[in-house]
Tab-separated table of C-alpha atoms and ligand atoms in Angstrom:
chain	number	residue	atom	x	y	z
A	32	UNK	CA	49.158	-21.625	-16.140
A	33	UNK	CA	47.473	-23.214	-18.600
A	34	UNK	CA	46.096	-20.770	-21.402
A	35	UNK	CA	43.348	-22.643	-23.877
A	36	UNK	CA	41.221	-19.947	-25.424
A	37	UNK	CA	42.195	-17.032	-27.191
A	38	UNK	CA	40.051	-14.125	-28.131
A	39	UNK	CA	40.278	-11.871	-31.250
A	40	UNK	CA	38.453	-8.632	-31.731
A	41	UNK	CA	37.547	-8.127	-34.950
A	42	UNK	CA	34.499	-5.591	-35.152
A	43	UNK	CA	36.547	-2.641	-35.898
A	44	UNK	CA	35.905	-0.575	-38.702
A	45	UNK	CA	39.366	-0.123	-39.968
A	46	UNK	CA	38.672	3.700	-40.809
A	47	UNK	CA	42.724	4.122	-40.875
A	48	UNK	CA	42.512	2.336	-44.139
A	49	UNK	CA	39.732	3.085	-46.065
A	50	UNK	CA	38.723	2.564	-48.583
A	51	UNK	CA	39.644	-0.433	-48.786
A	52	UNK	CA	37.421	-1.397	-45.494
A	53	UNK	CA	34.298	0.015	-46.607
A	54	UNK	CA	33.039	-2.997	-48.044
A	55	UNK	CA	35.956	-5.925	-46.976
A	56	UNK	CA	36.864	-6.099	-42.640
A	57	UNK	CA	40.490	-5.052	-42.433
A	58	UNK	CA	41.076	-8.463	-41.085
A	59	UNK	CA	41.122	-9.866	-44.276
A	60	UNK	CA	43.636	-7.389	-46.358
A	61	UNK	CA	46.279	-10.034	-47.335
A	62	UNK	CA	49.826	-9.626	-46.536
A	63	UNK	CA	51.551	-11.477	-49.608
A	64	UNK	CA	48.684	-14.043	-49.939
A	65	UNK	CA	47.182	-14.317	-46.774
A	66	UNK	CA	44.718	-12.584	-44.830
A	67	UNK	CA	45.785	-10.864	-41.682
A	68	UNK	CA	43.675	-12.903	-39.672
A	69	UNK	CA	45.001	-16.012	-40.755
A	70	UNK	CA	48.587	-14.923	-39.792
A	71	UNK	CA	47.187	-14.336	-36.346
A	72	UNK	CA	45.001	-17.401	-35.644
A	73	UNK	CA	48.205	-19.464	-36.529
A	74	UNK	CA	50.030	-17.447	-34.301
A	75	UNK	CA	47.475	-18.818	-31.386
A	76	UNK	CA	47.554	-21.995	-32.551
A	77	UNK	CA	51.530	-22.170	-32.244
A	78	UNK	CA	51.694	-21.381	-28.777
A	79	UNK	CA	49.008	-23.970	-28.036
A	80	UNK	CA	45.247	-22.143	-28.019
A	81	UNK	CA	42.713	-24.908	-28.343
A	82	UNK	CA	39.241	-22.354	-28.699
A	83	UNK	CA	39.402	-18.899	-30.938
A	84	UNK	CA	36.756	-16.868	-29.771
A	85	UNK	CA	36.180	-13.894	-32.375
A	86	UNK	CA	34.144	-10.660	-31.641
A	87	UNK	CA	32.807	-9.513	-34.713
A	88	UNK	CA	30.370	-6.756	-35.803
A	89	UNK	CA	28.389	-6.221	-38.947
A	90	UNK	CA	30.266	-6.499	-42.457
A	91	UNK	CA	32.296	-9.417	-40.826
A	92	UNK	CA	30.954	-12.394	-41.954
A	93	UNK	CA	33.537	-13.204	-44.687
A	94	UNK	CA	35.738	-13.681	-41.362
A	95	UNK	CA	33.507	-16.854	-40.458
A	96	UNK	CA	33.371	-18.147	-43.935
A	97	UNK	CA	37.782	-18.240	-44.092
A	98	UNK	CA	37.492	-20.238	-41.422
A	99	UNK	CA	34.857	-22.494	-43.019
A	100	UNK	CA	35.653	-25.818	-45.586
A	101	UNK	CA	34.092	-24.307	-49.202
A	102	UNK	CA	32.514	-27.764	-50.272
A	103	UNK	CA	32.767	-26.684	-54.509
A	104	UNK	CA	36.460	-25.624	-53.803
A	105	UNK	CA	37.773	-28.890	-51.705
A	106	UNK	CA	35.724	-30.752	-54.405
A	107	UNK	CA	37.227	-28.876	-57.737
A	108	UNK	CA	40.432	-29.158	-55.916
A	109	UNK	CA	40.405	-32.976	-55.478
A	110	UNK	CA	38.897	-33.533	-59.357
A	111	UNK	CA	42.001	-31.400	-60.209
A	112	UNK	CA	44.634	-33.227	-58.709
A	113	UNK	CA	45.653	-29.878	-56.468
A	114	UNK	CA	47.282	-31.569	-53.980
A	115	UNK	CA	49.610	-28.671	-52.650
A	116	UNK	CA	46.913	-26.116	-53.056
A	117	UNK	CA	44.350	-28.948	-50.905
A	118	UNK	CA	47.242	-29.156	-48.497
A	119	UNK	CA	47.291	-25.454	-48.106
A	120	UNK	CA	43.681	-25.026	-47.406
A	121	UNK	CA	43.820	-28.096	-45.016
A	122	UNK	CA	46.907	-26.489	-42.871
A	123	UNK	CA	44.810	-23.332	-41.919
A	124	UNK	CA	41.511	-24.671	-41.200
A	125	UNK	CA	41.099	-24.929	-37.616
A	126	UNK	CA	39.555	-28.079	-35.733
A	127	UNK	CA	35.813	-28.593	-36.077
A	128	UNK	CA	34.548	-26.647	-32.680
A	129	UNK	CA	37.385	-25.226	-32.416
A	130	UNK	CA	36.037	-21.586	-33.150
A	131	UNK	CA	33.116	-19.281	-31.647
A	132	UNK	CA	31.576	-15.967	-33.276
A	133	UNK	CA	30.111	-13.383	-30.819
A	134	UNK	CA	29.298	-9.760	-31.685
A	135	UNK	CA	29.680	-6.574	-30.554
A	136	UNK	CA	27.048	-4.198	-31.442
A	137	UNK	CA	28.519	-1.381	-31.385
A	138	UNK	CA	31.640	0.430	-31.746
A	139	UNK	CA	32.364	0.833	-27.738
A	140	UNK	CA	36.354	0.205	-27.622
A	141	UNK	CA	38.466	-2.524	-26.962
A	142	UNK	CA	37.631	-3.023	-23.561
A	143	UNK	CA	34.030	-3.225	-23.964
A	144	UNK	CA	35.076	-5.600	-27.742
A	145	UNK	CA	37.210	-8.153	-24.681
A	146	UNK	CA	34.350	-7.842	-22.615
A	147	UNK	CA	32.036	-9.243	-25.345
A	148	UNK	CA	33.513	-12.514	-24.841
A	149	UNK	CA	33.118	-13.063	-21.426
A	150	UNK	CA	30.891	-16.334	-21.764
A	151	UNK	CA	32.632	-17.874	-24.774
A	152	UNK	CA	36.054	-17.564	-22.329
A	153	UNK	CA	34.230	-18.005	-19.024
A	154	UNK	CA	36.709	-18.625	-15.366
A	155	UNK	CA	39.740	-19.179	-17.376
A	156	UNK	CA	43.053	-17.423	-18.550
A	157	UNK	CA	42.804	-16.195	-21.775
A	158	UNK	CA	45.019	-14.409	-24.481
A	159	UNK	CA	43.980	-11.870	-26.924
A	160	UNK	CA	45.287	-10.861	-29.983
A	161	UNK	CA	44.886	-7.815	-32.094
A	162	UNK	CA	44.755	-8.731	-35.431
A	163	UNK	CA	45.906	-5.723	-37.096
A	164	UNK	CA	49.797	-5.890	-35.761
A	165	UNK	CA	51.400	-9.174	-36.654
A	166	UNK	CA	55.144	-9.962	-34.951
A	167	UNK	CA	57.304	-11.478	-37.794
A	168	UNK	CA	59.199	-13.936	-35.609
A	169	UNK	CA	59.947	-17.501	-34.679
A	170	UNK	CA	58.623	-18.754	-32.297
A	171	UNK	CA	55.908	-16.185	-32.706
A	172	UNK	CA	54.894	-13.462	-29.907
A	173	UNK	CA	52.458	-15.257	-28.158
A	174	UNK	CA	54.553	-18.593	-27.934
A	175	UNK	CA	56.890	-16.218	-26.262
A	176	UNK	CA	54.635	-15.023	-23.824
A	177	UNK	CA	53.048	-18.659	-22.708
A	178	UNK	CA	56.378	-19.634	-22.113
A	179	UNK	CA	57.481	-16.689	-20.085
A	180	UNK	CA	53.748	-17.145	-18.190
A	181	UNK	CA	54.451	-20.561	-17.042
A	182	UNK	CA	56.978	-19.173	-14.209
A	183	UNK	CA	54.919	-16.311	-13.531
A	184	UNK	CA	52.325	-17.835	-11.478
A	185	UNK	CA	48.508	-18.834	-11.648
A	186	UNK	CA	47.315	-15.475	-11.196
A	187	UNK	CA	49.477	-12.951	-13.083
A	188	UNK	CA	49.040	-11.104	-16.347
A	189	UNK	CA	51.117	-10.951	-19.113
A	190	UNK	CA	51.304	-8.013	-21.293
A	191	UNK	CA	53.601	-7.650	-24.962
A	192	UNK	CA	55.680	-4.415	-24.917
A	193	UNK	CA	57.786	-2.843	-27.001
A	194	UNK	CA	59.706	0.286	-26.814
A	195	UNK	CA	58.260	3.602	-29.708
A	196	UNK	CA	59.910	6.790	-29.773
A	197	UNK	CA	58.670	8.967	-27.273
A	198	UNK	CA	56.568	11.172	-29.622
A	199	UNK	CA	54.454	7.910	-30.448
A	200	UNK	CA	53.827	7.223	-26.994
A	201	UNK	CA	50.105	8.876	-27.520
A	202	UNK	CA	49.043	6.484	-29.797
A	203	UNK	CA	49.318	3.433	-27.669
A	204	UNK	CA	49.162	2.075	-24.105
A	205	UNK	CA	52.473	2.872	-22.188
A	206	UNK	CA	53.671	0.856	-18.868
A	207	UNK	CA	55.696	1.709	-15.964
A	208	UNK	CA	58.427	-0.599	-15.558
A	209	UNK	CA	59.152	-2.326	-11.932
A	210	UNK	CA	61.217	-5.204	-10.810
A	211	UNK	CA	62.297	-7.797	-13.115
A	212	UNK	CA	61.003	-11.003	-13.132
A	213	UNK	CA	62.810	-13.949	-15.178
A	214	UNK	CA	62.330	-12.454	-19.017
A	215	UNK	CA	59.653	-10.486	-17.590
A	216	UNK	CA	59.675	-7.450	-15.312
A	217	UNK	CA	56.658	-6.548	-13.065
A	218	UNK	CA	54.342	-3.582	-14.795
A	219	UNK	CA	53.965	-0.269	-11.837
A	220	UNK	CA	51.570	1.715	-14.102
A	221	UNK	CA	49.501	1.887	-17.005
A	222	UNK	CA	48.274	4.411	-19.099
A	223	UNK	CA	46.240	4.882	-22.646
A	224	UNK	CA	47.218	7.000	-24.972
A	225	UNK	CA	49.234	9.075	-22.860
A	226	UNK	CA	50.764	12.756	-24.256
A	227	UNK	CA	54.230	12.257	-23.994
A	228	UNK	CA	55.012	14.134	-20.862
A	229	UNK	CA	52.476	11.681	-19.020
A	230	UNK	CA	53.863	8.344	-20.447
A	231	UNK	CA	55.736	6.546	-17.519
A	232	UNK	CA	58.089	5.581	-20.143
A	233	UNK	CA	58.490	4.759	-24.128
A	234	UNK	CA	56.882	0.973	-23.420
A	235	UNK	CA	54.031	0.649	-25.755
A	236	UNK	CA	51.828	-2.563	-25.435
A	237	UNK	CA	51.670	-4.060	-28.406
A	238	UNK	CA	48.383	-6.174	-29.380
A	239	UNK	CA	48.870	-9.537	-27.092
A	240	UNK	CA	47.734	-10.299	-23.827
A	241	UNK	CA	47.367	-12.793	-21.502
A	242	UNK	CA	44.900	-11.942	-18.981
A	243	UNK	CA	42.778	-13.648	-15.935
A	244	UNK	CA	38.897	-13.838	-16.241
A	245	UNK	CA	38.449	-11.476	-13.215
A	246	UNK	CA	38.946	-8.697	-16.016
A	247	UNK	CA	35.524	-9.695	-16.900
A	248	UNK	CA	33.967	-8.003	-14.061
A	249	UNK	CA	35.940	-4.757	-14.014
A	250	UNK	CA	35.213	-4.443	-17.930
A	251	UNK	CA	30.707	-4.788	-17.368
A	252	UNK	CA	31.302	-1.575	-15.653
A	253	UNK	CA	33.925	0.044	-16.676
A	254	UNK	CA	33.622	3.968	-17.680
A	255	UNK	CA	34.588	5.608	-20.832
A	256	UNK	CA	38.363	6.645	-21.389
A	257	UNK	CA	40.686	7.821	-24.044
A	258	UNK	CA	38.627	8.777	-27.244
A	259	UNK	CA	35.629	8.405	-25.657
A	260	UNK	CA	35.662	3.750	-25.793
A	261	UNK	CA	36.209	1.717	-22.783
A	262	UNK	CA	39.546	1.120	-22.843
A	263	UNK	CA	40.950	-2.367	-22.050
A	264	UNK	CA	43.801	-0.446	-20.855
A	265	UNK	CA	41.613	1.037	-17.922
A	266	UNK	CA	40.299	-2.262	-17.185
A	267	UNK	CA	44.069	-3.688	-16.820
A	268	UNK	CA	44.702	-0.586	-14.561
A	269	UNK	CA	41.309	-1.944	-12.190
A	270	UNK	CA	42.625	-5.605	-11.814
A	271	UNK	CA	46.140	-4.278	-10.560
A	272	UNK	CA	44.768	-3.039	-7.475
A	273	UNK	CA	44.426	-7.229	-7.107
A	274	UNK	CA	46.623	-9.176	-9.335
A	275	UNK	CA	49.597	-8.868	-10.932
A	276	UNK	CA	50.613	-7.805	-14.115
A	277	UNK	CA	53.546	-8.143	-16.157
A	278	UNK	CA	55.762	-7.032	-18.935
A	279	UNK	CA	57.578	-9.495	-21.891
A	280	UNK	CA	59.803	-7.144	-24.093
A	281	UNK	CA	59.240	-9.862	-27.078
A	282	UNK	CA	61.289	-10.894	-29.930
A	283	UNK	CA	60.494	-9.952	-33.118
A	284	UNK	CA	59.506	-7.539	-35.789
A	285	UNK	CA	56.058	-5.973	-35.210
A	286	UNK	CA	54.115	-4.837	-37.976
A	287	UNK	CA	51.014	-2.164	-37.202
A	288	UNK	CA	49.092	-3.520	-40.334
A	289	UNK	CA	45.908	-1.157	-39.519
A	290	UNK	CA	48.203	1.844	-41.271
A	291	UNK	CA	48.832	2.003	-44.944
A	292	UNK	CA	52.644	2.354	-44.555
A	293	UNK	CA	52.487	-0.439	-41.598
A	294	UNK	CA	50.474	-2.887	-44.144
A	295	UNK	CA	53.199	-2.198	-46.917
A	296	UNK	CA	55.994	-2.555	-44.875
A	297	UNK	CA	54.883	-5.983	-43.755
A	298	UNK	CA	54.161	-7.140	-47.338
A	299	UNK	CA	57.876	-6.548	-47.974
A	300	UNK	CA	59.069	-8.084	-44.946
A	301	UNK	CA	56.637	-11.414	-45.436
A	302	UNK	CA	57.125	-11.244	-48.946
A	303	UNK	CA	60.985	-11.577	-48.241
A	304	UNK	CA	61.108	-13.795	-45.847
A	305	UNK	CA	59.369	-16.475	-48.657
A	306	UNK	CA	62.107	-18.444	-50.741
A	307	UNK	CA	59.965	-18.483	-53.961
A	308	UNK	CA	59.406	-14.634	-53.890
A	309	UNK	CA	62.384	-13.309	-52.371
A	310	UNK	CA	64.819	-12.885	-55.113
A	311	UNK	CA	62.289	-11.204	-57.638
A	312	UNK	CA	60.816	-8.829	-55.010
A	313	UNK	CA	64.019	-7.787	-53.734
A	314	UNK	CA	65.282	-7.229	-57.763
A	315	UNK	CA	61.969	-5.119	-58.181
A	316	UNK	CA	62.467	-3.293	-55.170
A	317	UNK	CA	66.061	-2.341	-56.720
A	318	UNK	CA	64.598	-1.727	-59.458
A	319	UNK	CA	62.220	1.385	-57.980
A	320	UNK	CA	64.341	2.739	-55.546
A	321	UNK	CA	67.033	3.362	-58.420
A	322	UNK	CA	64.045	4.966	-60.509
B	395	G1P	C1	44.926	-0.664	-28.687
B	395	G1P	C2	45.142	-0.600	-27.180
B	395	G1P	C3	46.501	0.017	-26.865
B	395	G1P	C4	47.592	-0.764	-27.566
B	395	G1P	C5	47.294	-0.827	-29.067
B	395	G1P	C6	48.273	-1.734	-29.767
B	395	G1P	O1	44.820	0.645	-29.204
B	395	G1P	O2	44.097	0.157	-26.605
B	395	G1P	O3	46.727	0.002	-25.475
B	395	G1P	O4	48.851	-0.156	-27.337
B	395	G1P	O5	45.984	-1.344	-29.318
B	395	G1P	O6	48.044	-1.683	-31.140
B	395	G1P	P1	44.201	0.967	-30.668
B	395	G1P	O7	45.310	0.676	-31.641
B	395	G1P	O8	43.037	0.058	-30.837
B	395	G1P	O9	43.844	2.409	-30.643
């Protein structure tokens, strides 16, 4: 299977974070000196994506312009003699037509967010990625699950999962767990935002999938679930009456960057895992835990 495009939703309003997204998408709060998306869109590129498809909404603009070449910088840059910081700038900017910007009006869930994309993927596989939990590992989370896909067949889905304890199980989308499968292991049942004595067990899906286009059509009509969005999770539970879908318990550290004590955790964790910054941070961090 063959996965090319890769869609991110990014027209959430990040209210788990405010202030600091009243005026800036949450997308772009930087983890050491990145933004959040970046970390993700090289993420996609790793495992191969050739098209990032982003679903935006109003305020989100700044998104697009990352993306874009800033003519006065390149050009200040190059008078300047930058050449690492050039180098930089030239390692995360992604092919010319390689990106597509559609919007989603209004704040219907996830579901309705994937849904939103439906042209830009059209009758292909596709992954998504949610932007605001970032898997500290190499190869990265998606990698992991293209690879794992490959012997999975041309029709199956491919969920990320990752056990929580059980009193978290309400905050995410759980799965059943069947038969295993290579790495994998065949999903029985899916539920969003289960309480705890509903959750078919403590596997949360974390925010990477790899999904067939048929979703599409289950997601134009898809009714209203947990908190009142259509849920993507609903519209996985539709296609399994017809496909398959699976389970990769990845590798790696995941980071849930859309909480305050999420976002700082993975600024220490990215922040030590860079050679120039380590040492200092980790004296700091000596420093205030002894105060
Ligand atoms: C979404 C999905 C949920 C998944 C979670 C991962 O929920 O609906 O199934 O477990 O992302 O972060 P949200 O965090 O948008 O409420």
């Amino acid at each position: 299977m063959k996965v090319r495009k890769a869609v991110f939703p990014v027209a959430g309003l990040g209210t788990r974070v405010l202030p600091a997204t009243k005026a800036m998408p949450k997308e772009m709060l930087t983890i050491v000196d990145r933004p959040l998306i970046q970390y993700v869109v090289d993420e996609a590129r790793e495992a191969g994506i050739e098209h990032f498809v982003f679903v935006t909404g109003r305020n989100k603009g700044v998104i697009e312009d990352h993306f874009d070449r800033m003519f006065e910088l390149d050009t200040t840059l190059r008078e300047r003699s930058k050449q690492a910081e050039m180098e930089l700038l030239e390692r995360d900017q992604p092919a010319a037509g390689a990106m597509s910007f559609t919007r989603q009006q209004a704040p219907l869930g996830l579901g309705h967010a994937v849904w939103c994309a439906r042209d830009v993927v059209g009758d292909e596989p596709f992954a998504v990625l949610l932007p605001d939990e970032l898997v500290l590992n190499t190869p990265g989370c998606l990698k992991q699950m293209i690879d794992v896909a490959h012997d999975l067949g041309p029709k199956a889905n491919l969920l990320a999962v990752e056990e929580v304890p059980m009193e978290r199980v309400h905050q995410y989308g759980v799965v059943g767990v069947g038969a295993s499968k290579g790495k994998a292991f065949e999903v029985s049942s899916m539920v969003e935002k289960p309480p705890r004595e509903k959750a078919p067990s403590n596997l949360s899906i974390t925010g990477r999938y790899i999904l067939q286009p048929e979703i599409f059509k289950i997601l134009e009509t898809q009714e209203r679930g947990a908190g009142g969005e259509i849920q993507l999770t609903d519209g996985m539970v539709g296609l399994a009456k017809s496909q398959k879908f699976y389970g990769l318990r990845f590798e790696g550290e995941r980071h849930d960057c859309g909480s305050k004590a999420g976002f700082l955790r993975a600024n220490i964790a990215y922040g030590l895992r860079r050679p120039e910054l380590a040492d200092g941070l980790r004296e700091e961090m000596r420093r205030y835990l002894k105060a």
